[in-house]
PDB file of C-alpha atoms in Angstrom:
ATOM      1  CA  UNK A   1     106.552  99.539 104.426  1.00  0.00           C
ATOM      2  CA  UNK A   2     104.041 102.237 105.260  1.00  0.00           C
ATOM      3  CA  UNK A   3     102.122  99.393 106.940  1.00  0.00           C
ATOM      4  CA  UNK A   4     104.938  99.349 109.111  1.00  0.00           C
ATOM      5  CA  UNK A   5     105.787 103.052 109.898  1.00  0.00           C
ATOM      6  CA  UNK A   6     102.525 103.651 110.995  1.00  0.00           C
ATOM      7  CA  UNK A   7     102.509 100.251 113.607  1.00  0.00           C
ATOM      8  CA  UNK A   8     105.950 101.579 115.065  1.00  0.00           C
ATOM      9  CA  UNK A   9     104.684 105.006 115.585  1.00  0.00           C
ATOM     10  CA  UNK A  10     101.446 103.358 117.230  1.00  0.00           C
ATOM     11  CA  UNK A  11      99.231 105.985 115.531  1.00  0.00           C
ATOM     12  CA  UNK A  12      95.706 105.552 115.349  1.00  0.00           C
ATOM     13  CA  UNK A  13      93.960 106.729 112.144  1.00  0.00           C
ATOM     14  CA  UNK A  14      90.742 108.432 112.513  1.00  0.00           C
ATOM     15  CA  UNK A  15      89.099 109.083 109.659  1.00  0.00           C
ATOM     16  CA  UNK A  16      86.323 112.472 108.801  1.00  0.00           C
ATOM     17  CA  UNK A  17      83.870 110.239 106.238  1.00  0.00           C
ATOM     18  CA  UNK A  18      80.372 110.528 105.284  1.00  0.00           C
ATOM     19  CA  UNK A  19      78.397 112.275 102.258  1.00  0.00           C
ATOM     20  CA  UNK A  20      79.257 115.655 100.976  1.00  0.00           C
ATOM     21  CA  UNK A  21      78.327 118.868 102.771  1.00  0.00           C
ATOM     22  CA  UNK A  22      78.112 117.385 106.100  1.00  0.00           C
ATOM     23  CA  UNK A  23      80.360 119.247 107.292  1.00  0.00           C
ATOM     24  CA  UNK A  24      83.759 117.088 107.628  1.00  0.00           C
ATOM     25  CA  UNK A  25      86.494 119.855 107.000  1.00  0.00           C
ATOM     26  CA  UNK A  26      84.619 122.197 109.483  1.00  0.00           C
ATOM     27  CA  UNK A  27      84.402 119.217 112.076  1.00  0.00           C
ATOM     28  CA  UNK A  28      88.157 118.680 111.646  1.00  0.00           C
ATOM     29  CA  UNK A  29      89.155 122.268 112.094  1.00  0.00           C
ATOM     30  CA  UNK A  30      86.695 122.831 114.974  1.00  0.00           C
ATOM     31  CA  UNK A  31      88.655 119.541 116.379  1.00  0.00           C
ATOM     32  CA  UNK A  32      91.904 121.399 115.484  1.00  0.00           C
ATOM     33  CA  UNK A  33      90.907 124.669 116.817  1.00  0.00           C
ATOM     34  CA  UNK A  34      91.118 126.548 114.121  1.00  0.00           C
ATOM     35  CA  UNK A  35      90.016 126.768 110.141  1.00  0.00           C
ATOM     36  CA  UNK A  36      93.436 125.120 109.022  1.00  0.00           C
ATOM     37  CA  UNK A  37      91.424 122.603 106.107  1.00  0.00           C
ATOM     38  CA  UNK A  38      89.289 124.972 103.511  1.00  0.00           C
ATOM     39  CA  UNK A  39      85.890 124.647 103.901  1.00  0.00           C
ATOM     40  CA  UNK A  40      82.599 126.591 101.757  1.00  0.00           C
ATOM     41  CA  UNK A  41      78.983 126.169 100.768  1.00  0.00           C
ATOM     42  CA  UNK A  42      79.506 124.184  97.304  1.00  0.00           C
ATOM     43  CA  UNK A  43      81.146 120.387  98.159  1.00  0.00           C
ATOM     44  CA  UNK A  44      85.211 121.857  98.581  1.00  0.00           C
ATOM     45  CA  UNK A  45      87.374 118.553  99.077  1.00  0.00           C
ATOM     46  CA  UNK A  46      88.919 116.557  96.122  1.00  0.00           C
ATOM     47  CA  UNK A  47      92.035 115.091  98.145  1.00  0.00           C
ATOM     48  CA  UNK A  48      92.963 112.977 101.368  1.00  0.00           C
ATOM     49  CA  UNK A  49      94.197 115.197 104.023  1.00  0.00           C
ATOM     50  CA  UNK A  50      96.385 113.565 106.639  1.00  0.00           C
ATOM     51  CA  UNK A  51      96.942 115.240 110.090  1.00  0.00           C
ATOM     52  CA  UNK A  52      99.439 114.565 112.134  1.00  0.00           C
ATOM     53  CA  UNK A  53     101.580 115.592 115.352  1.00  0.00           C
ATOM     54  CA  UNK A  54     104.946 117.433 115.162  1.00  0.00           C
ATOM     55  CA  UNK A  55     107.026 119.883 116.885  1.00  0.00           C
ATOM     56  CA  UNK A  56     106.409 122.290 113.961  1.00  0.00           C
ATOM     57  CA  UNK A  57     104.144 122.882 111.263  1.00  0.00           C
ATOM     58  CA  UNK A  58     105.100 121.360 107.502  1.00  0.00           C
ATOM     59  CA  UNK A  59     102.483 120.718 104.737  1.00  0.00           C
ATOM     60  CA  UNK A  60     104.110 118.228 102.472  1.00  0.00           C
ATOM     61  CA  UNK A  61     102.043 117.522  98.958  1.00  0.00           C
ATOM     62  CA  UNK A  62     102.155 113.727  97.602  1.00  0.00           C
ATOM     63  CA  UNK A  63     101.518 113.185  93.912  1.00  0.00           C
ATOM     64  CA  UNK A  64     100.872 109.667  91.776  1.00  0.00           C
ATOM     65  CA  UNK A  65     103.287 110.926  89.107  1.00  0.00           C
ATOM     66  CA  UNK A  66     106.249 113.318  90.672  1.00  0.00           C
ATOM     67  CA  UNK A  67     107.893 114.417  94.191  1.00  0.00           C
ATOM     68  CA  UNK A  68     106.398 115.711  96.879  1.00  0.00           C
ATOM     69  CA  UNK A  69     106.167 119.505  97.373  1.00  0.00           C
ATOM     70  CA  UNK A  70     106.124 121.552 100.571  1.00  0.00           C
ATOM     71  CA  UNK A  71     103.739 124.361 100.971  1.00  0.00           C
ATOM     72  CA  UNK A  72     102.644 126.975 102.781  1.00  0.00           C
ATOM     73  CA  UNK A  73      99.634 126.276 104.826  1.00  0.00           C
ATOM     74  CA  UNK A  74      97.330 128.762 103.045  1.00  0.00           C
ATOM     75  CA  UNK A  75      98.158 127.088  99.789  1.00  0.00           C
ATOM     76  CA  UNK A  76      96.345 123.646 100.736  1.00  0.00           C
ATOM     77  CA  UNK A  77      93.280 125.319  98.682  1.00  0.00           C
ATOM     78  CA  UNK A  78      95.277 124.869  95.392  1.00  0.00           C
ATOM     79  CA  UNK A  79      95.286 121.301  95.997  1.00  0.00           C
ATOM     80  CA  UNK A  80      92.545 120.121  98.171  1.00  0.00           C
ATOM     81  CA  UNK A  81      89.397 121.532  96.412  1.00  0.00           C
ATOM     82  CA  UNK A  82      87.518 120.977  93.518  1.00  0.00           C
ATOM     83  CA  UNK A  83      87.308 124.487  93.084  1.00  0.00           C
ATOM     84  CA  UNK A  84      91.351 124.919  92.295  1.00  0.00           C
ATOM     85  CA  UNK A  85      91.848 121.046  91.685  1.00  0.00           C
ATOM     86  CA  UNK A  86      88.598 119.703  90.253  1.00  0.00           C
ATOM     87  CA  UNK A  87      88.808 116.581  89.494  1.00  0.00           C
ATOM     88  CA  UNK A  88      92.135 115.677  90.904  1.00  0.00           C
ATOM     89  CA  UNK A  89      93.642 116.968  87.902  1.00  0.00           C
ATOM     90  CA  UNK A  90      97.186 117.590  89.794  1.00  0.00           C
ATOM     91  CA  UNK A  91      97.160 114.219  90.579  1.00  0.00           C
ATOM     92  CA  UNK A  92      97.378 114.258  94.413  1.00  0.00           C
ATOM     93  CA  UNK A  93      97.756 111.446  96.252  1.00  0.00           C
ATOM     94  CA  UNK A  94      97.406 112.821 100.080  1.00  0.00           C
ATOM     95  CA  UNK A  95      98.340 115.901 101.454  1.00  0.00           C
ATOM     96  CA  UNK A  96     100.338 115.497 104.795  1.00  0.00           C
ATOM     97  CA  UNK A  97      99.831 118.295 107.248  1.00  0.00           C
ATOM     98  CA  UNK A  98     101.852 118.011 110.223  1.00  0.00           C
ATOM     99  CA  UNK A  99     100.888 120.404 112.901  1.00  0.00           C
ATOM    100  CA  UNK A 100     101.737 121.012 116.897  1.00  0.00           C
ATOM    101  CA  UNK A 101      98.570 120.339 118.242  1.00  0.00           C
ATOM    102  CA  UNK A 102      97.410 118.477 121.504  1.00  0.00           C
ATOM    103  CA  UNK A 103      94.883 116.570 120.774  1.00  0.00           C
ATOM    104  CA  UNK A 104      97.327 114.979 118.181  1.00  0.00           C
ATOM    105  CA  UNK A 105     100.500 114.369 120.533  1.00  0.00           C
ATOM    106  CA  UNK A 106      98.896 111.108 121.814  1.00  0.00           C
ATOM    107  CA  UNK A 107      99.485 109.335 118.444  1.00  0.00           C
ATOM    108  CA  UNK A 108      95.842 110.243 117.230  1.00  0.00           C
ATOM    109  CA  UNK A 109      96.056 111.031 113.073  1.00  0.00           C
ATOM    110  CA  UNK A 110      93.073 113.209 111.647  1.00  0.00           C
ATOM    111  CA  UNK A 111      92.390 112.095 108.502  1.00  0.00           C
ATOM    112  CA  UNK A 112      89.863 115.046 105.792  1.00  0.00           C
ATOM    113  CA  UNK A 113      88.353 112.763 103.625  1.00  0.00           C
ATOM    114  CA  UNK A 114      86.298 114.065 100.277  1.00  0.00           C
ATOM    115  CA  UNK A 115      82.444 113.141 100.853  1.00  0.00           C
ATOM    116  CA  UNK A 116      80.668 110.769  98.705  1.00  0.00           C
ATOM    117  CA  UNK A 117      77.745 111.548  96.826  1.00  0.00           C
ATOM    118  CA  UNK A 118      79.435 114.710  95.384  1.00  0.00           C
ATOM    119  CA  UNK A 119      79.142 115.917  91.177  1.00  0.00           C
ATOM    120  CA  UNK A 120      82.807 114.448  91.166  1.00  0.00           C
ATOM    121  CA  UNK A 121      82.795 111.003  91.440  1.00  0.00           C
ATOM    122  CA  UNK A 122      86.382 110.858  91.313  1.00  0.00           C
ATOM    123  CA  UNK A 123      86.693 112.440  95.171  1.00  0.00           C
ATOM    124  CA  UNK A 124      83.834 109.750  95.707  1.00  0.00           C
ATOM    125  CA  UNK A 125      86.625 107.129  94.589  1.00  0.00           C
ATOM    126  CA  UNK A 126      89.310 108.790  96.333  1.00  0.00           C
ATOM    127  CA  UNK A 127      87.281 108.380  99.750  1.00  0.00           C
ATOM    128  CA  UNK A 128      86.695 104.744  99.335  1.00  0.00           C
ATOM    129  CA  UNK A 129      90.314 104.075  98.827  1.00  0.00           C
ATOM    130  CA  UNK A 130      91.103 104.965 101.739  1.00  0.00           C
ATOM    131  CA  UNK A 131      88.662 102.623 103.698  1.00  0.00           C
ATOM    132  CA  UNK A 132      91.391 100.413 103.941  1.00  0.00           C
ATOM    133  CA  UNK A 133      93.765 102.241 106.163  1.00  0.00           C
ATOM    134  CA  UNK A 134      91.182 103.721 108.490  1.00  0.00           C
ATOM    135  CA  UNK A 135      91.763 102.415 112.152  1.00  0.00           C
ATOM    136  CA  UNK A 136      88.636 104.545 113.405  1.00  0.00           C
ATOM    137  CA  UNK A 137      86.045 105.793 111.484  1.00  0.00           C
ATOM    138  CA  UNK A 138      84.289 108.954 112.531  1.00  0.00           C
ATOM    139  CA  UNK A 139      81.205 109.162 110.499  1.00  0.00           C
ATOM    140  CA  UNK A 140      79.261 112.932 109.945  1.00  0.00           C
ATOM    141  CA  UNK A 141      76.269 112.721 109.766  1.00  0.00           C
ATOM    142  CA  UNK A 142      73.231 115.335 109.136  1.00  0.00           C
ATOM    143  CA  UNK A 143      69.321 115.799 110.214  1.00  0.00           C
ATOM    144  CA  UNK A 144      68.388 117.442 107.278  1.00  0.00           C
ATOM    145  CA  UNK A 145      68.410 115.183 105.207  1.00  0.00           C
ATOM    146  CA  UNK A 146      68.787 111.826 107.642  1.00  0.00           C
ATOM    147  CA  UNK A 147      71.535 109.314 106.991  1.00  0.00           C
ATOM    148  CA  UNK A 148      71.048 108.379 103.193  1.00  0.00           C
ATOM    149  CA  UNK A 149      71.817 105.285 100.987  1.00  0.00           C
ATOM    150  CA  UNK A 150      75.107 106.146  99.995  1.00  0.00           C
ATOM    151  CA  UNK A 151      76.553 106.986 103.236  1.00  0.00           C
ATOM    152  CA  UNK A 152      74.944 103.442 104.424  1.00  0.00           C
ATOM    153  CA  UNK A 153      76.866 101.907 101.641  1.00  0.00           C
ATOM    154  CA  UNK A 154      79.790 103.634 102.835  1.00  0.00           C
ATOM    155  CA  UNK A 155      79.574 101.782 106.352  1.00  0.00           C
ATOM    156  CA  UNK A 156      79.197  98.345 104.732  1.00  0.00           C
ATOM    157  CA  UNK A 157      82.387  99.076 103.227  1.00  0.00           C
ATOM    158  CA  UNK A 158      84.289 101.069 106.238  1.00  0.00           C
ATOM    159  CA  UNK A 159      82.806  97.549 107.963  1.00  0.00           C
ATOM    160  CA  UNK A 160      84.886  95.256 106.358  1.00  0.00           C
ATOM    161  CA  UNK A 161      88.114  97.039 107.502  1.00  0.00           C
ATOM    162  CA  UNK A 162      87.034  97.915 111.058  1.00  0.00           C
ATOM    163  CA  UNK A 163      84.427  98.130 114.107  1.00  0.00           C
ATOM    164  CA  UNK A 164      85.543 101.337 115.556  1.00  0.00           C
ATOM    165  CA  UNK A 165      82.976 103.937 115.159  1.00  0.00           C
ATOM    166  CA  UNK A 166      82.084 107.657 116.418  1.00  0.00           C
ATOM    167  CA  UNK A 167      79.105 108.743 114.886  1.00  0.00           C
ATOM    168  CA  UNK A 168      78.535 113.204 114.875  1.00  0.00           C
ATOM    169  CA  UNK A 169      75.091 114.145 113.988  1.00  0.00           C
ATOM    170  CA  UNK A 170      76.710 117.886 113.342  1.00  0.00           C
ATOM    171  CA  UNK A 171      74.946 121.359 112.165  1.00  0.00           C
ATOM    172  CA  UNK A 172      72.292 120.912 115.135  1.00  0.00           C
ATOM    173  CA  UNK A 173      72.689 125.045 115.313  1.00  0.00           C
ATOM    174  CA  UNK A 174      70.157 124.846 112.051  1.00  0.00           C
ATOM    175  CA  UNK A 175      67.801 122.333 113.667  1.00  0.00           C
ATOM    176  CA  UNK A 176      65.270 123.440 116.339  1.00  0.00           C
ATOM    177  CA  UNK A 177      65.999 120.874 119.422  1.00  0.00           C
ATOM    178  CA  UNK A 178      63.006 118.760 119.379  1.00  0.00           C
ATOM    179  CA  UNK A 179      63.665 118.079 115.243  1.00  0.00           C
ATOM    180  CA  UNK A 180      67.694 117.012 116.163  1.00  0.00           C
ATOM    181  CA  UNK A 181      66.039 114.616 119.225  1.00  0.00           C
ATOM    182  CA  UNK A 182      63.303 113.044 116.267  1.00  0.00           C
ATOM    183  CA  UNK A 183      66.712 112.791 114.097  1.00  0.00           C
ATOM    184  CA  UNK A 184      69.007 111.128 116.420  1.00  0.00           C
ATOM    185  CA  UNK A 185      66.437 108.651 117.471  1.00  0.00           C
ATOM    186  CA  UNK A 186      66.157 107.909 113.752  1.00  0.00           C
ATOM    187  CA  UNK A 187      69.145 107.554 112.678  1.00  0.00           C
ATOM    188  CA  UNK A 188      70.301 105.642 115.925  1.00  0.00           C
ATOM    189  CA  UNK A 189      67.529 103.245 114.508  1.00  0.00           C
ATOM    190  CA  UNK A 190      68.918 102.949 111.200  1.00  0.00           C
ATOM    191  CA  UNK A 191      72.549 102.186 112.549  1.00  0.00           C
ATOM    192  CA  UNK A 192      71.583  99.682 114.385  1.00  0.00           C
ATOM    193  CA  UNK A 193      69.910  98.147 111.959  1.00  0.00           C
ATOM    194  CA  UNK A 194      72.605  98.387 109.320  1.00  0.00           C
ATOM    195  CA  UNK A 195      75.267  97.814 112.376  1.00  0.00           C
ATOM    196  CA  UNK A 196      73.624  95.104 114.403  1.00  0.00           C
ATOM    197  CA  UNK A 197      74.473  97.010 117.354  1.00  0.00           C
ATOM    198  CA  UNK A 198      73.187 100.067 118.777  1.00  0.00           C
ATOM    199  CA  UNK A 199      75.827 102.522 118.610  1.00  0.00           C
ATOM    200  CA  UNK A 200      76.782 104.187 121.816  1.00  0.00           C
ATOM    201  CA  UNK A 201      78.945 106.959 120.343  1.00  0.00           C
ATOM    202  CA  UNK A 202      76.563 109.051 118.948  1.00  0.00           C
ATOM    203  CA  UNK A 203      77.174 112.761 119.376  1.00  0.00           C
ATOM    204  CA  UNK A 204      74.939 116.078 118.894  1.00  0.00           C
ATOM    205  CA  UNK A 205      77.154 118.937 117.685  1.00  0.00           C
ATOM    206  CA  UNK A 206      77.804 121.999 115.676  1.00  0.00           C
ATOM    207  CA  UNK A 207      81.305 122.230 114.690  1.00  0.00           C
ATOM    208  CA  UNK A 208      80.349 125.768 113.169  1.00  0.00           C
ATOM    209  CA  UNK A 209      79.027 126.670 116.967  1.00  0.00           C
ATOM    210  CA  UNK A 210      82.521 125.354 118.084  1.00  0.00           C
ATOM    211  CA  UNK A 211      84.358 127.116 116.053  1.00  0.00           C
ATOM    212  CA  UNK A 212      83.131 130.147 116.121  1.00  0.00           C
ATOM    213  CA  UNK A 213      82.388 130.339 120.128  1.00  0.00           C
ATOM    214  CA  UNK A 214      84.894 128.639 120.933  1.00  0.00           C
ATOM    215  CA  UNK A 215      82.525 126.382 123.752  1.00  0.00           C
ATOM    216  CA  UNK A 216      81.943 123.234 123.957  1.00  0.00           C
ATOM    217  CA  UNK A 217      78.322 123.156 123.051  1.00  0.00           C
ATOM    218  CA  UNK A 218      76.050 120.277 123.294  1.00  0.00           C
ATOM    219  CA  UNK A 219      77.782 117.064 123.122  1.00  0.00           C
ATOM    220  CA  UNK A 220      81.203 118.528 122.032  1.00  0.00           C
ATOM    221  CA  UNK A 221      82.613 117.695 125.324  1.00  0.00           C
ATOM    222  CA  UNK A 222      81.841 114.199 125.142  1.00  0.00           C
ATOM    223  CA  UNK A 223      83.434 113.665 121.497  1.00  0.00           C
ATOM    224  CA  UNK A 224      86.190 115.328 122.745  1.00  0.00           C
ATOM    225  CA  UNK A 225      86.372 112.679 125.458  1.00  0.00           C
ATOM    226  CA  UNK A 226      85.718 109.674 123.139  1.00  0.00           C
ATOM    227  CA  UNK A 227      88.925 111.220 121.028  1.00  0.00           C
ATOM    228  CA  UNK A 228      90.982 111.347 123.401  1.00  0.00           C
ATOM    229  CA  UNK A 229      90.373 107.690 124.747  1.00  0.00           C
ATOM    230  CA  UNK A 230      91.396 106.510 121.345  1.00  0.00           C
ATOM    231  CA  UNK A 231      95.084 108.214 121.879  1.00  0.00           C
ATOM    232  CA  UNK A 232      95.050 106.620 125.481  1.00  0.00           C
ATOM    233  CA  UNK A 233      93.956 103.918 127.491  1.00  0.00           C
ATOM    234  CA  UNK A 234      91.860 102.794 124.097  1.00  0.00           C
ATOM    235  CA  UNK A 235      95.023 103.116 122.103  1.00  0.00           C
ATOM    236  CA  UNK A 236      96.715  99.455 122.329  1.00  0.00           C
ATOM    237  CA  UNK A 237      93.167  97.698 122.027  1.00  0.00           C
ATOM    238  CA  UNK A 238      92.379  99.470 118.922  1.00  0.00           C
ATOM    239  CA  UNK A 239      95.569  98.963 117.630  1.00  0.00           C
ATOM    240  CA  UNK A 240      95.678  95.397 118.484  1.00  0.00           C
ATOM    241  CA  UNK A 241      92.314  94.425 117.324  1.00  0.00           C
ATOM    242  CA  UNK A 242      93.004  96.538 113.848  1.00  0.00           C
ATOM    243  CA  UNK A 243      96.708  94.949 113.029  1.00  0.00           C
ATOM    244  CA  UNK A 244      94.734  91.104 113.878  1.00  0.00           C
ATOM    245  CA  UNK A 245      91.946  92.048 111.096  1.00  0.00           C
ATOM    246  CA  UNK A 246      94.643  93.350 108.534  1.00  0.00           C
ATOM    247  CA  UNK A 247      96.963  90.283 108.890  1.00  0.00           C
ATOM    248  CA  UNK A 248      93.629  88.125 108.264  1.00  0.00           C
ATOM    249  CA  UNK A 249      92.815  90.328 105.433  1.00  0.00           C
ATOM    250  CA  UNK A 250      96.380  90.624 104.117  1.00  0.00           C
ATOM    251  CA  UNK A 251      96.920  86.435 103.951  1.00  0.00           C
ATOM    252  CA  UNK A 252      93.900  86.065 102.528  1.00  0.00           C
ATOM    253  CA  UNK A 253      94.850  88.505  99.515  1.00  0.00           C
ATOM    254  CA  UNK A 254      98.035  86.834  99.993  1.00  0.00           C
ATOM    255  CA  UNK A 255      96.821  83.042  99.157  1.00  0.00           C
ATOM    256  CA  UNK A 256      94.223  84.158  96.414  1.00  0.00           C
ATOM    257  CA  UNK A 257      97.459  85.855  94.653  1.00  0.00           C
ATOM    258  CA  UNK A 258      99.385  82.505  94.864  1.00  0.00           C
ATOM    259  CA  UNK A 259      96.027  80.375  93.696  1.00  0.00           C
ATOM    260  CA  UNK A 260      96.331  83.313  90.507  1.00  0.00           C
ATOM    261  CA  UNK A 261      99.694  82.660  90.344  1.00  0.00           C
ATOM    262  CA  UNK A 262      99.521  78.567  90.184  1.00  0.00           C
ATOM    263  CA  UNK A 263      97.311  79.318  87.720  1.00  0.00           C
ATOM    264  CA  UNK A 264      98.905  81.546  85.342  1.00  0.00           C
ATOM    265  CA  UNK A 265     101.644  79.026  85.498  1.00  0.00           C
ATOM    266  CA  UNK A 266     100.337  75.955  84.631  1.00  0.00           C
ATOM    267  CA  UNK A 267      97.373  77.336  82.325  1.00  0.00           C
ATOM    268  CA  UNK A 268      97.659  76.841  78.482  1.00  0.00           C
ATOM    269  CA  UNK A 269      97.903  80.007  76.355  1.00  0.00           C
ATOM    270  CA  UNK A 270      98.360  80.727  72.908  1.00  0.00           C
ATOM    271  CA  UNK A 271      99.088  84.022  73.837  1.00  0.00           C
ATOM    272  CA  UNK A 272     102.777  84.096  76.020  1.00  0.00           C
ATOM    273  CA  UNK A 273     102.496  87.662  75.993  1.00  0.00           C
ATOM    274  CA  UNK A 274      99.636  88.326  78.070  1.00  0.00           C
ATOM    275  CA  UNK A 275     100.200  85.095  79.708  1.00  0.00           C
ATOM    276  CA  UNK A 276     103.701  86.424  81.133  1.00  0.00           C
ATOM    277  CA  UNK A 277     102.669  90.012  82.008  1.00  0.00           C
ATOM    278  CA  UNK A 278     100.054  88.393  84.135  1.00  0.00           C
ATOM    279  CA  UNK A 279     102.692  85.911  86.068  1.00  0.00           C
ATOM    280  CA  UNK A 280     104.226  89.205  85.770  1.00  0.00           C
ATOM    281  CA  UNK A 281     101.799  90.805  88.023  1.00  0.00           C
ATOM    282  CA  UNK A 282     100.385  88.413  90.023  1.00  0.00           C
ATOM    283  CA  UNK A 283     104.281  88.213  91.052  1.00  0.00           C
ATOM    284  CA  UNK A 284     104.546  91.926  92.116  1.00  0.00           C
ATOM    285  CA  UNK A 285     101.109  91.515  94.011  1.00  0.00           C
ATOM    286  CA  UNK A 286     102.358  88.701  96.108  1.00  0.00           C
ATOM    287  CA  UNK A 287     105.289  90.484  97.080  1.00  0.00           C
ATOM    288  CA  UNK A 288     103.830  93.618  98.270  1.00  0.00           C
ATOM    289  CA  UNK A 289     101.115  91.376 100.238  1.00  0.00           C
ATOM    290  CA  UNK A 290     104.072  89.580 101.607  1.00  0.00           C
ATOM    291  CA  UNK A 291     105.806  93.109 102.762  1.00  0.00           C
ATOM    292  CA  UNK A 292     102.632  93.822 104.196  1.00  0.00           C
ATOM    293  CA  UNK A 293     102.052  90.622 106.259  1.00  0.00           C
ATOM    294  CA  UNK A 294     106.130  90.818 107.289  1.00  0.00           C
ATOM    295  CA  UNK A 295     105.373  94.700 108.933  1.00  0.00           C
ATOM    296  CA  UNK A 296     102.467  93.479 110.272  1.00  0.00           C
ATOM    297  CA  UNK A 297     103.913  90.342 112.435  1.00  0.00           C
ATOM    298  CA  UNK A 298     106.775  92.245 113.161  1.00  0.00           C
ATOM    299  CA  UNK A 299     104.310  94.863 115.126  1.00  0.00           C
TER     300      UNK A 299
END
């Protein structure tokens, strides 16, 4: 299974999330170092973008309804922004760029994720789907305005799935320094609150600055850092801890599909219809969660 793959390869996925405009595409390619993801002033991403290490660069296109499709690199606009895809209306499922790039040989995965709290609720959707196969969340986060409702939401969600956060409070080139200290001491209050635990990992930067300087400004250096940990001595913890919490949550899903199951079979129906296409598919869900919970003991 996919599950599987990604155990074997012992990659760790870490995850751009947070609300629209924040800034994720521009934090990934400033991470990258270069503007490989598009990136603009109205909200741009409508698709998952997956980035990963390899020898040479590929951009492979997933759909929901047909075969993948290689493209060029300066063709990802046609398919991961609202402005040439709104909506989603190619259907994409992820788009998998595979690039030779450092920071990524250690097994670290960059994952562009579309913000929440855009016009399209559909990217909104798209986002939270992928909560569940996030290993490391790295949450973007603004002064102006401070962390909102939705992207708090977003964190009781990422929450359930796993404890590994970095937290970016990015664009500090448009805030005048004693404004970005009020806002970090704010919204290191609010995390902790929400959290329970006062986050450590929370960064000052301007991926913008980064990118366009090229020098690790303000607390770029130290994010850098905390990345790389994750594709080193962090690695096997991370992996460990994240593989324990999905076998939990995959034999839980597991035994409420077999307590739907016992009772699709022994409940009385005057309708065999519906009552076999749901023994039907309470079938085909406890045989993917078993898949699951077989590539997940097996790593």
């Amino acid at each position: 299974s996919a599950l599987g793959d990604r155990r074997a390869a012992r990659q760790v996925y870490v995850a751009c999330v947070g609300q629209c405009k924040r800034g994720k595409s521009t934090l990934s390619n400033a991470l990258l170092g270069g503007p490989l993801l598009p990136t603009g002033v109205a909200p741009v991403t409508s698709a998952v973008t997956v980035i990963r290490h390899g020898e040479t660069r590929a951009v492979h296109v997933h759909f929901e309804d047909r075969a993948p499709e290689t493209i060029a690199i300066d063709a990802i606009a046609a398919y991961a922004t609202e402005a040439q895809n709104p909506g989603n209306v190619k259907r994409v499922s992820v788009i998998d760029l595979v690039e030779p790039n450092d920071a990524l040989a250690g097994g670290l995965v960059l994952v562009d994720t579309p913000g929440v709290g855009s016009s399209s609720p559909l990217a909104a959707e798209t986002a939270k789907a992928f909560v569940p196969r996030i290993d490391v969340a790295l949450v973007v986060l603004g002064a102006d305005p401070p962390v909102t409702g939705e992207e708090l939401q977003l964190l009781d969600a990422i929450g359930v799935e796993t404890r590994e956060w970095i937290f970016v409070l990015n664009k500090a080139d448009k805030m005048a320094d004693a404004d970005m200290a009020e806002a970090y001491v704010f919204t290191q209050r609010v995390l902790a609150d929400r959290l329970g635990v006062v986050p450590d990992a929370l960064f000052i930067v301007s991926a913008i600055e980064r990118l366009r300087s090229g020098a690790p400004t303000r607390d770029w250096d130290r994010l850098a850092q905390a990345l790389r940990r994750l594709s080193g001595e962090r690695k096997d913890a991370v992996l460990r801890d994240r593989m324990c919490q999905q076998t939990r949550r995959v034999a839980a899903q597991l035994g409420h599909t077999i307590a739907s199951l016992d009772e699709a079979l022994t409940k009385t129906s005057a309708d065999n219809d519906r009552r076999v296409a749901a023994i039907d598919g309470w079938v085909a869900h406890a045989r993917r969660a078993l898949d699951d919970l077989d590539a997940l003991l097996r790593a």
